[in-house]
Structures are given as C-alpha cells and as structure tokens.
C-alpha cells in the first residue's frame, strides 16, 4: 500500500491509499478518484515531503505504521466489524433505503452501504443521521 497526498483541480488537498503507483495512475486516468470536498474527478498527486520512519514504526503488509496510526486503524476496523455484524448491507441503494426508513416507508433498522459525497450531504440536509466510516489503509474489503 502507498499513501499519496492528492489535489483536485479546485485546489482541495486530501490523501488516499493505493495498492501501488500503477493503481493510482489507472484510477486517476479513469476519473475514479473523487475529491471528498467538491467531488471533482480531476486529481493529481500533490507535492509530498518524504516520510522518515522512526524506530518505533512497524511494518505490516508493506505499510509503515506508528503506534498511534496502528491504534486508529484497529479502532476503525473494530467499528466497521460491529457495523457489519449488526446492520444490513444495502449496497448502492443506501440513500434510497435510508430515506424510506426515515420517512417510515420501511421498517426501522440499522443499514450500511455505499453513497456519494453528494448523496451523504443530501441525506444530512434532510435530517437523516448518516455516519461515514473510513477504510483503514491496510484493510481488505
């Protein structure tokens, strides 16, 4: 896994993890990477300072993780695991199902799935509680 600092054509900076540099190039060329701020798909690598690992870092699956990062990643994995155990996966239908539950058109239940940034913002504007949980960098879906 490799982490890149990225920048969209609107000058929003963010970071993302990729399997390797080839994966980044393929996703960038096919406009599969979206800016989390504006949803722009014209993404380039931003200038990055080299990361010099400390001796306390550990190497796992070719990713350097310090103790704090590892702890955060473990917490994210635990949260995602609990959600999967206790919720229904609705896939890309998440925004529609969330609305139906909110407006009592379907039985109330915990769900999880996929939604674009615009969909998430629309749901929040409607007063629908939505929580976004990121993937841990070394997590296999």
CSV table of C-alpha atoms in Angstrom, one decimal:
chain,number,residue,atom,x,y,z
A,1,UNK,CA,0.0,0.0,0.0
A,2,UNK,CA,1.1,3.5,-0.7
A,3,UNK,CA,-0.3,6.8,0.5
A,4,UNK,CA,-0.4,9.9,-1.7
A,5,UNK,CA,-1.2,13.4,-1.0
A,6,UNK,CA,-3.6,14.5,-3.7
A,7,UNK,CA,-5.0,17.7,-5.0
A,8,UNK,CA,-8.1,18.3,-7.2
A,9,UNK,CA,-8.4,21.0,-9.9
A,10,UNK,CA,-10.2,23.2,-7.3
A,11,UNK,CA,-7.0,23.1,-5.2
A,12,UNK,CA,-8.5,20.9,-2.4
A,13,UNK,CA,-5.9,18.7,-0.8
A,14,UNK,CA,-6.5,15.3,0.6
A,15,UNK,CA,-4.8,11.9,1.0
A,16,UNK,CA,-5.6,8.4,-0.2
A,17,UNK,CA,-4.1,5.0,-0.1
A,18,UNK,CA,-3.5,2.8,-3.2
A,19,UNK,CA,-2.2,-0.7,-3.8
A,20,UNK,CA,0.7,0.7,-5.8
A,21,UNK,CA,1.6,3.6,-8.1
A,22,UNK,CA,0.1,1.8,-11.1
A,23,UNK,CA,-3.3,1.6,-9.3
A,24,UNK,CA,-3.2,5.3,-8.7
A,25,UNK,CA,-2.4,6.1,-12.3
A,26,UNK,CA,-5.3,3.8,-13.6
A,27,UNK,CA,-7.8,5.3,-11.2
A,28,UNK,CA,-6.7,8.9,-11.9
A,29,UNK,CA,-6.8,8.3,-15.7
A,30,UNK,CA,-10.3,6.8,-15.5
A,31,UNK,CA,-11.5,9.6,-13.1
A,32,UNK,CA,-12.4,7.1,-10.4
A,33,UNK,CA,-10.8,9.2,-7.7
A,34,UNK,CA,-13.1,11.9,-6.3
A,35,UNK,CA,-12.3,14.9,-4.2
A,36,UNK,CA,-14.1,14.5,-0.8
A,37,UNK,CA,-14.7,18.2,-0.6
A,38,UNK,CA,-16.1,19.0,-4.1
A,39,UNK,CA,-16.5,15.6,-5.9
A,40,UNK,CA,-14.1,16.8,-8.6
A,41,UNK,CA,-12.5,13.8,-10.5
A,42,UNK,CA,-9.5,15.7,-12.0
A,43,UNK,CA,-7.0,14.6,-9.4
A,44,UNK,CA,-3.2,14.9,-9.4
A,45,UNK,CA,-0.5,14.0,-6.8
A,46,UNK,CA,0.4,16.9,-4.6
A,47,UNK,CA,4.0,17.7,-3.6
A,48,UNK,CA,4.9,15.4,-0.7
A,49,UNK,CA,7.7,15.6,1.8
A,50,UNK,CA,9.5,12.3,2.4
A,51,UNK,CA,8.4,10.4,5.5
A,52,UNK,CA,11.3,9.2,7.5
A,53,UNK,CA,10.1,6.4,9.8
A,54,UNK,CA,11.0,6.3,13.4
A,55,UNK,CA,12.4,3.2,15.0
A,56,UNK,CA,9.1,2.7,16.8
A,57,UNK,CA,7.3,2.2,13.5
A,58,UNK,CA,6.3,-1.3,12.5
A,59,UNK,CA,6.0,-2.7,9.0
A,60,UNK,CA,2.8,-4.7,8.2
A,61,UNK,CA,1.8,-5.7,4.7
A,62,UNK,CA,4.4,-3.2,3.3
A,63,UNK,CA,2.8,-0.3,5.2
A,64,UNK,CA,4.7,1.6,7.8
A,65,UNK,CA,2.6,2.3,10.8
A,66,UNK,CA,3.5,4.1,14.0
A,67,UNK,CA,1.8,3.1,17.3
A,68,UNK,CA,-0.9,5.9,17.0
A,69,UNK,CA,-1.7,5.1,13.4
A,70,UNK,CA,-2.0,1.4,14.2
A,71,UNK,CA,-4.3,2.1,17.1
A,72,UNK,CA,-6.5,4.3,14.9
A,73,UNK,CA,-6.6,1.6,12.2
A,74,UNK,CA,-7.5,-1.1,14.7
A,75,UNK,CA,-10.4,1.1,16.1
A,76,UNK,CA,-11.7,1.8,12.6
A,77,UNK,CA,-11.6,-2.0,11.8
A,78,UNK,CA,-13.4,-2.8,15.1
A,79,UNK,CA,-16.2,-0.2,14.3
A,80,UNK,CA,-16.6,-1.5,10.7
A,81,UNK,CA,-16.8,-5.0,12.0
A,82,UNK,CA,-19.5,-4.2,14.6
A,83,UNK,CA,-21.5,-2.3,11.9
A,84,UNK,CA,-21.3,-5.3,9.6
A,85,UNK,CA,-22.3,-7.7,12.4
A,86,UNK,CA,-25.3,-5.6,13.5
A,87,UNK,CA,-26.6,-4.0,10.3
A,88,UNK,CA,-28.0,-4.9,6.9
A,89,UNK,CA,-25.9,-4.2,3.8
A,90,UNK,CA,-28.0,-2.4,1.2
A,91,UNK,CA,-25.1,-1.5,-1.2
A,92,UNK,CA,-25.6,1.4,-3.6
A,93,UNK,CA,-29.3,1.6,-2.6
A,94,UNK,CA,-28.2,3.1,0.7
A,95,UNK,CA,-29.6,6.7,0.0
A,96,UNK,CA,-33.0,5.4,-1.1
A,97,UNK,CA,-33.3,2.8,1.7
A,98,UNK,CA,-32.2,5.4,4.3
A,99,UNK,CA,-34.9,7.8,3.1
A,100,UNK,CA,-37.6,5.1,3.2
A,101,UNK,CA,-36.6,4.2,6.8
A,102,UNK,CA,-36.5,7.9,7.8
A,103,UNK,CA,-40.0,8.6,6.3
A,104,UNK,CA,-41.4,5.3,7.8
A,105,UNK,CA,-41.9,3.7,4.4
A,106,UNK,CA,-39.8,0.7,5.6
A,107,UNK,CA,-39.2,-0.9,9.0
A,108,UNK,CA,-36.6,0.9,11.1
A,109,UNK,CA,-33.3,-1.0,11.2
A,110,UNK,CA,-29.5,-0.3,11.0
A,111,UNK,CA,-28.2,-0.3,7.5
A,112,UNK,CA,-24.9,0.3,5.8
A,113,UNK,CA,-23.8,0.7,2.1
A,114,UNK,CA,-22.4,3.0,-0.4
A,115,UNK,CA,-23.2,6.6,-1.2
A,116,UNK,CA,-21.5,9.5,-3.0
A,117,UNK,CA,-20.5,12.6,-1.1
A,118,UNK,CA,-23.4,14.5,-2.6
A,119,UNK,CA,-25.9,11.8,-1.5
A,120,UNK,CA,-24.5,11.9,2.0
A,121,UNK,CA,-24.8,15.7,2.2
A,122,UNK,CA,-28.4,15.5,0.8
A,123,UNK,CA,-29.3,12.9,3.5
A,124,UNK,CA,-27.8,15.1,6.2
A,125,UNK,CA,-29.7,18.2,4.8
A,126,UNK,CA,-32.9,16.1,5.1
A,127,UNK,CA,-32.2,15.5,8.8
A,128,UNK,CA,-31.2,11.8,8.2
A,129,UNK,CA,-28.4,10.7,10.5
A,130,UNK,CA,-25.5,9.3,8.4
A,131,UNK,CA,-22.1,8.4,9.7
A,132,UNK,CA,-19.2,7.8,7.3
A,133,UNK,CA,-16.6,5.3,8.5
A,134,UNK,CA,-13.3,5.3,6.5
A,135,UNK,CA,-11.5,2.2,5.4
A,136,UNK,CA,-8.3,1.5,7.3
A,137,UNK,CA,-5.3,1.8,4.9
A,138,UNK,CA,-4.4,-1.9,5.2
A,139,UNK,CA,-8.0,-3.2,5.4
A,140,UNK,CA,-9.1,-5.7,2.8
A,141,UNK,CA,-12.8,-5.3,2.0
